Amino acid sequence: MGSFVNPFKIGKTYTPENFIDRKEEYSYLCNAVESGNNVVVVGPRRFGKTWLLQKFIVESGYPVIYLDLFGSFSLKGFVQKMMKQAYELLKGKNPMSFVGRYLKHIAKHVSFSFDVGGISFSIDNDLSDEVLIEQMYELLEGVQKDLKKKLVVVLDEFQAYKSINEKLPESLRSLYQTQKDVVFVFSGSMKHMIEELFFEESGVLYHSCLRVDIGKMLPEDESVEYIVEKFNSTGKKITLEDAKRIYGLTKGHPYFLQLLCYELWDKAGELISKEEIDVIFDGLCERESYGYELIIETLEYKYLKNVLKLISEQTDGYFSIANLQKYKIPNATTLNNLLKKLTERGIIEKFGRGKYQIIDPLFERYVMVRME
């Protein structure tokens, strides 16, 4: 393809030219932060939550500390990452001065070093979690005051907080009451855990945040326009009809739309055909089939395959006697319990009243073709 580079991107690194829609969600997030409200971003896995957060970091103009809890396995490691980002946010030139000013209560326990990734801070093992949490919040307050503007702390994959410290949500609630210029934005891929924590009365952070839902697929018109433009501007050609086929197969799922287009651009000829689209989509399904088999074996729910077939083949009327009989599901209670469990696992998503969908379009294809 000469000098052309595959224009389709997957992964966590945000690229503005590959960001489709989410205008309403982004606007709401910016307005909520501007008003000083904490926010939680809710949505299924691979639905573009992290890209939305990255867009905010790059374009909002706020100073941001971004921490992915999924990669943190201790409170000490979590605080060390926060220290590094705070230092870089302040454009620090003297780490000794930074430690003395912002970490004065634990200064003798902190060391630092330089490597290819810049500066790294280390904390020795003599400090309790209580002291570390207290110092972490003092650091945030100090940085915010010196920046003289709202400081936004983005905590991605927040459902993993227990690997850091089980009392982290409680401590955050206490901080909310004393510090109004440090704003938190939360996100997580285990939707039911986030729901329990923030939106159920028993949750520690109940009524502490505004909510941004990323619950719908990408819009067809904008997605099709994006597909056509990306192919046609990089030495390949695709018709409007075939771009719509890509959208239909992926159902507008942000990750899988990008993935199918990436594979197509990489493997197909200069003129994209319907046959190539179908072959590559089925190839992706085959590539993921072992993982899907593992999911089914691991869950070990009786009637699981029956319910998955029902969801993949029917758009509504799941609880009708005809459908229960057709898919050999003994009763409505069994179906309802399985729908709840699959939703909690993030395998299916509820879209509107009484409507469910398998989130992963490749998994849905696997269920329809491979499961009898």
Protein backbone atom coordinates (compact mmCIF):
# COMPACT_ATOMS: atom_id res chain seq x y z
CA MET A 1 0.00 0.00 0.00
CA GLY A 2 2.96 2.32 -0.50
CA SER A 3 3.28 4.96 2.18
CA PHE A 4 -0.20 4.48 3.58
CA VAL A 5 -0.54 3.30 7.17
CA ASN A 6 -3.52 1.35 8.51
CA PRO A 7 -5.85 4.17 9.67
CA PHE A 8 -7.93 2.09 12.08
CA LYS A 9 -6.86 2.05 15.73
CA ILE A 10 -7.62 -0.23 18.65
CA GLY A 11 -6.37 -0.16 22.22
CA LYS A 12 -6.34 2.44 24.98
CA THR A 13 -4.39 5.19 23.20
CA TYR A 14 -6.82 7.92 22.15
CA THR A 15 -6.53 9.31 18.63
CA PRO A 16 -8.90 12.21 17.82
CA GLU A 17 -9.27 11.22 14.16
CA ASN A 18 -10.62 7.80 15.21
CA PHE A 19 -13.09 9.04 17.82
CA ILE A 20 -16.67 8.54 16.66
CA ASP A 21 -19.66 10.35 18.20
CA ARG A 22 -20.04 10.42 22.04
CA LYS A 23 -20.56 14.19 21.74
CA GLU A 24 -23.40 14.24 24.25
CA GLU A 25 -21.51 12.14 26.80
CA TYR A 26 -18.34 14.21 26.45
CA SER A 27 -20.22 17.49 26.82
CA TYR A 28 -21.99 16.24 29.93
CA LEU A 29 -18.68 15.09 31.45
CA CYS A 30 -17.05 18.49 30.84
CA ASN A 31 -20.04 20.39 32.25
CA ALA A 32 -20.17 18.19 35.35
CA VAL A 33 -16.49 18.74 36.10
CA GLU A 34 -16.81 22.48 35.46
CA SER A 35 -19.58 22.55 38.06
CA GLY A 36 -17.30 20.82 40.56
CA ASN A 37 -19.17 17.51 40.55
CA ASN A 38 -17.56 14.12 40.80
CA VAL A 39 -18.54 11.83 37.92
CA VAL A 40 -18.74 8.12 37.24
CA VAL A 41 -18.63 6.87 33.64
CA VAL A 42 -20.68 3.68 33.23
CA GLY A 43 -20.68 1.32 30.27
CA PRO A 44 -19.86 -2.20 29.05
CA ARG A 45 -16.32 -3.42 28.41
CA ARG A 46 -14.59 -2.13 25.26
CA PHE A 47 -17.26 0.49 24.76
CA GLY A 48 -14.92 3.44 24.59
CA LYS A 49 -14.93 4.60 28.22
CA THR A 50 -11.15 4.93 28.35
CA TRP A 51 -11.07 6.80 25.03
CA LEU A 52 -13.66 9.21 26.39
CA LEU A 53 -11.47 9.76 29.46
CA GLN A 54 -8.37 10.20 27.30
CA LYS A 55 -10.21 12.72 25.14
CA PHE A 56 -11.04 14.65 28.31
CA ILE A 57 -7.41 14.55 29.44
CA VAL A 58 -6.11 15.79 26.09
CA GLU A 59 -8.78 18.36 25.21
CA SER A 60 -10.53 19.63 28.33
CA GLY A 61 -7.76 21.98 29.47
CA TYR A 62 -7.87 20.73 33.08
CA PRO A 63 -4.78 19.42 34.87
CA VAL A 64 -5.41 15.69 35.21
CA ILE A 65 -3.90 12.81 37.13
CA TYR A 66 -4.89 9.53 35.45
CA LEU A 67 -4.56 6.22 37.28
CA ASP A 68 -5.62 2.81 36.00
CA LEU A 69 -6.40 0.71 39.06
CA PHE A 70 -6.28 -2.48 37.04
CA GLY A 71 -2.48 -2.22 36.94
CA SER A 72 -2.06 -1.45 40.65
CA PHE A 73 -1.70 -4.20 43.22
CA SER A 74 -0.92 -2.26 46.38
CA LEU A 75 -1.69 1.10 47.92
CA LYS A 76 2.01 1.91 47.97
CA GLY A 77 2.34 1.32 44.21
CA PHE A 78 -0.81 3.35 43.60
CA VAL A 79 0.52 6.33 45.59
CA GLN A 80 3.91 6.11 43.89
CA LYS A 81 2.22 6.45 40.48
CA MET A 82 0.24 9.41 41.77
CA MET A 83 3.42 11.07 43.03
CA LYS A 84 5.11 10.69 39.65
CA GLN A 85 2.16 12.23 37.80
CA ALA A 86 1.83 15.07 40.30
CA TYR A 87 5.52 15.90 39.90
CA GLU A 88 5.22 15.92 36.11
CA LEU A 89 2.00 17.97 36.26
CA LEU A 90 3.83 20.64 38.25
CA LYS A 91 6.70 20.50 35.74
CA GLY A 92 8.98 19.81 38.66
CA LYS A 93 12.71 20.24 38.27
CA ASN A 94 13.83 19.44 41.80
CA PRO A 95 12.43 16.17 43.20
CA MET A 96 13.98 16.85 46.62
CA SER A 97 12.05 20.11 46.84
CA PHE A 98 8.87 18.37 45.62
CA VAL A 99 9.12 15.72 48.35
CA GLY A 100 9.83 18.34 51.03
CA ARG A 101 6.91 20.53 50.00
CA TYR A 102 4.16 18.01 49.17
CA LEU A 103 5.19 14.90 51.11
CA LYS A 104 6.76 16.49 54.16
CA HIS A 105 5.16 14.12 56.66
CA ILE A 106 6.66 11.05 55.00
CA ALA A 107 9.74 12.65 53.37
CA LYS A 108 12.22 10.38 55.13
CA HIS A 109 10.42 7.34 53.73
CA VAL A 110 10.54 8.55 50.09
CA SER A 111 13.34 8.09 47.56
CA PHE A 112 13.52 8.79 43.84
CA SER A 113 15.48 7.78 40.76
CA PHE A 114 15.70 8.66 37.07
CA ASP A 115 15.49 6.27 34.13
CA VAL A 116 14.32 6.26 30.50
CA GLY A 117 10.71 6.75 31.68
CA GLY A 118 11.61 9.88 33.64
CA ILE A 119 11.48 10.11 37.41
CA SER A 120 10.20 7.33 39.67
CA PHE A 121 9.35 7.66 43.35
CA SER A 122 9.64 4.85 45.89
CA ILE A 123 8.16 4.55 49.37
CA ASP A 124 9.67 2.20 51.92
CA ASN A 125 7.62 -0.43 53.73
CA ASP A 126 7.38 1.27 57.13
CA LEU A 127 4.19 3.25 56.47
CA SER A 128 0.69 2.06 57.26
CA ASP A 129 -2.12 2.26 54.70
CA GLU A 130 -3.83 4.89 56.86
CA VAL A 131 -0.78 7.17 56.66
CA LEU A 132 -0.41 6.59 52.92
CA ILE A 133 -4.05 7.49 52.25
CA GLU A 134 -3.81 10.63 54.35
CA GLN A 135 -0.60 11.70 52.58
CA MET A 136 -2.11 10.95 49.18
CA TYR A 137 -4.95 13.39 49.79
CA GLU A 138 -2.61 16.02 51.23
CA LEU A 139 -0.58 15.70 48.03
CA LEU A 140 -3.65 16.26 45.86
CA GLU A 141 -4.77 19.26 47.91
CA GLY A 142 -1.29 20.80 47.79
CA VAL A 143 -0.96 20.33 44.04
CA GLN A 144 -4.41 21.81 43.42
CA LYS A 145 -3.66 24.90 45.49
CA ASP A 146 -0.41 25.58 43.66
CA LEU A 147 -2.00 25.04 40.25
CA LYS A 148 -4.78 27.47 41.26
CA LYS A 149 -7.41 25.62 39.22
CA LYS A 150 -9.52 22.51 39.52
CA LEU A 151 -7.47 19.32 39.65
CA VAL A 152 -9.18 16.29 38.08
CA VAL A 153 -8.24 12.80 39.26
CA VAL A 154 -9.35 10.07 36.86
CA LEU A 155 -9.57 6.61 38.40
CA ASP A 156 -10.11 4.06 35.64
CA GLU A 157 -11.16 0.44 36.32
CA PHE A 158 -12.25 1.53 39.77
CA GLN A 159 -13.89 -1.83 40.51
CA ALA A 160 -10.33 -3.07 41.22
CA TYR A 161 -10.00 -0.83 44.29
CA LYS A 162 -9.95 -3.80 46.69
CA SER A 163 -6.53 -4.83 45.40
CA ILE A 164 -5.27 -1.46 46.63
CA ASN A 165 -7.23 -0.89 49.83
CA GLU A 166 -10.78 -1.91 50.75
CA LYS A 167 -11.33 1.39 52.56
CA LEU A 168 -10.44 3.56 49.56
CA PRO A 169 -14.09 4.44 48.72
CA GLU A 170 -14.80 5.42 52.36
CA SER A 171 -11.75 7.68 52.45
CA LEU A 172 -12.81 9.30 49.18
CA ARG A 173 -16.22 10.14 50.62
CA SER A 174 -14.49 11.89 53.53
CA LEU A 175 -12.31 13.89 51.13
CA TYR A 176 -15.37 15.05 49.15
CA GLN A 177 -16.63 16.86 52.24
CA THR A 178 -13.47 18.91 52.74
CA GLN A 179 -12.02 19.47 49.27
CA LYS A 180 -14.20 20.92 46.52
CA ASP A 181 -11.51 21.77 43.97
CA VAL A 182 -10.20 18.24 43.53
CA VAL A 183 -12.74 16.52 41.27
CA PHE A 184 -12.83 12.76 40.74
CA VAL A 185 -13.90 10.95 37.58
CA PHE A 186 -14.43 7.20 37.97
CA SER A 187 -14.87 4.49 35.39
CA GLY A 188 -15.06 0.72 35.39
CA SER A 189 -15.64 -2.24 33.11
CA MET A 190 -17.49 -4.39 35.67
CA LYS A 191 -20.72 -2.47 35.37
CA HIS A 192 -22.68 -4.25 38.09
CA MET A 193 -19.91 -3.58 40.65
CA ILE A 194 -19.84 0.10 39.72
CA GLU A 195 -23.64 0.21 39.97
CA GLU A 196 -23.56 -1.32 43.46
CA LEU A 197 -20.87 1.03 44.68
CA PHE A 198 -22.29 4.31 43.36
CA PHE A 199 -25.99 3.86 42.67
CA GLU A 200 -27.42 1.47 45.25
CA GLU A 201 -28.37 2.75 48.71
CA SER A 202 -26.00 0.28 50.36
CA GLY A 203 -23.05 1.51 48.28
CA VAL A 204 -20.28 3.41 50.06
CA LEU A 205 -20.27 6.13 47.36
CA TYR A 206 -24.04 6.30 46.89
CA HIS A 207 -25.21 9.76 45.73
CA SER A 208 -21.62 10.99 45.51
CA CYS A 209 -21.34 11.36 41.73
CA LEU A 210 -23.15 12.39 38.63
CA ARG A 211 -23.49 9.64 36.04
CA VAL A 212 -22.37 9.48 32.41
CA ASP A 213 -23.78 6.44 30.62
CA ILE A 214 -22.05 5.02 27.57
CA GLY A 215 -24.77 2.49 26.97
CA LYS A 216 -25.57 2.69 23.31
CA MET A 217 -23.81 1.50 20.18
CA LEU A 218 -22.25 4.00 17.79
CA PRO A 219 -24.72 5.69 15.39
CA GLU A 220 -24.90 4.11 11.95
CA ASP A 221 -24.66 7.19 9.73
CA GLU A 222 -21.57 8.62 11.40
CA SER A 223 -19.89 5.19 11.63
CA VAL A 224 -20.50 4.38 7.95
CA GLU A 225 -19.20 7.80 6.92
CA TYR A 226 -16.09 7.22 9.04
CA ILE A 227 -15.46 3.76 7.49
CA VAL A 228 -15.81 5.01 3.91
CA GLU A 229 -13.57 8.03 4.51
CA LYS A 230 -10.81 6.03 6.20
CA PHE A 231 -10.64 3.36 3.49
CA ASN A 232 -11.00 5.72 0.55
CA SER A 233 -8.40 8.19 1.83
CA THR A 234 -5.71 5.52 2.32
CA GLY A 235 -5.52 3.86 -1.07
CA LYS A 236 -8.44 1.43 -0.74
CA LYS A 237 -12.03 1.59 -1.88
CA ILE A 238 -15.22 0.52 -0.17
CA THR A 239 -18.82 1.09 -1.21
CA LEU A 240 -21.44 2.62 1.03
CA GLU A 241 -23.30 -0.70 1.02
CA ASP A 242 -20.27 -2.67 2.20
CA ALA A 243 -19.49 -0.08 4.88
CA LYS A 244 -23.04 -0.59 6.12
CA ARG A 245 -22.38 -4.34 6.18
CA ILE A 246 -19.39 -3.78 8.47
CA TYR A 247 -21.60 -1.71 10.73
CA GLY A 248 -24.31 -4.39 10.69
CA LEU A 249 -21.93 -7.23 11.55
CA THR A 250 -20.34 -5.31 14.44
CA LYS A 251 -23.65 -3.67 15.44
CA GLY A 252 -21.79 -0.40 15.93
CA HIS A 253 -19.73 -1.76 18.83
CA PRO A 254 -16.78 0.70 19.07
CA TYR A 255 -14.01 -1.86 19.62
CA PHE A 256 -15.17 -4.50 17.15
CA LEU A 257 -15.98 -1.97 14.43
CA GLN A 258 -12.38 -0.73 14.62
CA LEU A 259 -11.04 -4.29 14.84
CA LEU A 260 -12.89 -5.57 11.76
CA CYS A 261 -11.89 -2.50 9.75
CA TYR A 262 -8.26 -2.87 10.88
CA GLU A 263 -8.14 -6.52 9.78
CA LEU A 264 -9.90 -5.72 6.49
CA TRP A 265 -7.53 -2.89 5.63
CA ASP A 266 -4.56 -5.10 6.47
CA LYS A 267 -5.63 -8.26 4.59
CA ALA A 268 -8.10 -7.35 1.85
CA GLY A 269 -7.38 -6.12 -1.68
CA GLU A 270 -7.65 -2.56 -2.90
CA LEU A 271 -11.40 -2.91 -3.52
CA ILE A 272 -13.14 -4.20 -0.40
CA SER A 273 -15.78 -6.82 -1.21
CA LYS A 274 -18.69 -8.29 0.71
CA GLU A 275 -17.05 -11.73 0.48
CA GLU A 276 -13.83 -10.45 2.08
CA ILE A 277 -15.78 -8.76 4.86
CA ASP A 278 -17.60 -12.00 5.69
CA VAL A 279 -14.47 -14.17 5.50
CA ILE A 280 -12.46 -11.88 7.76
CA PHE A 281 -15.32 -11.48 10.24
CA ASP A 282 -15.72 -15.26 10.44
CA GLY A 283 -11.95 -15.57 10.80
CA LEU A 284 -12.03 -13.25 13.79
CA CYS A 285 -14.82 -15.33 15.27
CA GLU A 286 -12.78 -18.51 14.78
CA ARG A 287 -9.74 -16.85 16.34
CA GLU A 288 -11.75 -16.02 19.46
CA SER A 289 -13.68 -19.30 19.62
CA TYR A 290 -11.41 -20.95 22.19
CA GLY A 291 -11.97 -18.04 24.58
CA TYR A 292 -15.73 -18.26 24.04
CA GLU A 293 -15.72 -22.00 24.74
CA LEU A 294 -13.78 -21.27 27.92
CA ILE A 295 -16.37 -18.70 29.04
CA ILE A 296 -19.19 -21.21 28.59
CA GLU A 297 -17.31 -23.99 30.38
CA THR A 298 -16.29 -21.72 33.26
CA LEU A 299 -19.80 -20.40 33.91
CA GLU A 300 -21.33 -23.88 34.10
CA TYR A 301 -24.85 -22.49 34.24
CA LYS A 302 -27.56 -24.98 33.40
CA TYR A 303 -29.54 -23.79 30.36
CA LEU A 304 -26.79 -21.24 29.59
CA LYS A 305 -26.53 -22.24 25.94
CA ASN A 306 -30.31 -22.17 25.61
CA VAL A 307 -30.50 -18.59 26.91
CA LEU A 308 -27.59 -17.41 24.75
CA LYS A 309 -29.29 -18.84 21.66
CA LEU A 310 -32.53 -17.14 22.64
CA ILE A 311 -30.85 -13.74 23.03
CA SER A 312 -28.88 -14.08 19.79
CA GLU A 313 -31.90 -15.09 17.68
CA GLN A 314 -34.79 -13.10 19.21
CA THR A 315 -35.12 -9.36 19.70
CA ASP A 316 -37.94 -9.45 22.27
CA GLY A 317 -40.65 -11.66 23.71
CA TYR A 318 -38.08 -13.70 25.61
CA PHE A 319 -40.55 -14.76 28.31
CA SER A 320 -43.30 -15.90 25.96
CA ILE A 321 -44.43 -19.49 26.32
CA ALA A 322 -43.52 -20.10 22.67
CA ASN A 323 -39.91 -18.98 23.18
CA LEU A 324 -39.48 -20.82 26.48
CA GLN A 325 -40.64 -23.99 24.76
CA LYS A 326 -38.63 -23.40 21.58
CA TYR A 327 -35.36 -22.94 23.50
CA LYS A 328 -36.19 -25.59 26.12
CA ILE A 329 -35.99 -23.22 29.09
CA PRO A 330 -38.17 -24.66 31.89
CA ASN A 331 -39.75 -21.43 33.17
CA ALA A 332 -39.56 -17.63 33.32
CA THR A 333 -37.78 -17.68 36.71
CA THR A 334 -34.90 -19.71 35.31
CA LEU A 335 -34.61 -17.34 32.35
CA ASN A 336 -34.75 -14.25 34.54
CA ASN A 337 -32.02 -15.58 36.88
CA LEU A 338 -29.72 -16.36 33.97
CA LEU A 339 -30.31 -12.98 32.35
CA LYS A 340 -29.30 -11.34 35.62
CA LYS A 341 -26.14 -13.45 35.97
CA LEU A 342 -25.07 -12.87 32.36
CA THR A 343 -25.66 -9.12 32.75
CA GLU A 344 -23.54 -9.03 35.90
CA ARG A 345 -20.77 -10.86 34.04
CA GLY A 346 -20.87 -8.26 31.28
CA ILE A 347 -21.73 -10.88 28.65
CA ILE A 348 -25.11 -9.39 27.81
CA GLU A 349 -26.44 -5.87 28.21
CA LYS A 350 -29.94 -4.62 28.76
CA PHE A 351 -30.98 -2.17 26.06
CA GLY A 352 -34.38 -0.78 26.90
CA ARG A 353 -37.30 -2.46 28.60
CA GLY A 354 -37.16 -6.24 28.24
CA LYS A 355 -34.48 -6.14 25.52
CA TYR A 356 -31.08 -7.78 25.84
CA GLN A 357 -28.13 -8.17 23.54
CA ILE A 358 -24.88 -10.12 23.59
CA ILE A 359 -22.32 -7.32 23.81
CA ASP A 360 -19.55 -8.96 21.80
CA PRO A 361 -20.75 -9.34 18.16
CA LEU A 362 -18.15 -12.07 17.55
CA PHE A 363 -19.49 -14.02 20.51
CA GLU A 364 -23.01 -13.54 19.20
CA ARG A 365 -21.91 -14.92 15.80
CA TYR A 366 -20.24 -17.86 17.59
CA VAL A 367 -23.48 -18.58 19.50
CA MET A 368 -25.60 -18.45 16.34
CA VAL A 369 -23.30 -20.57 14.17
CA ARG A 370 -21.43 -22.89 16.50
CA MET A 371 -23.85 -23.62 19.31
CA GLU A 372 -26.61 -26.08 18.49
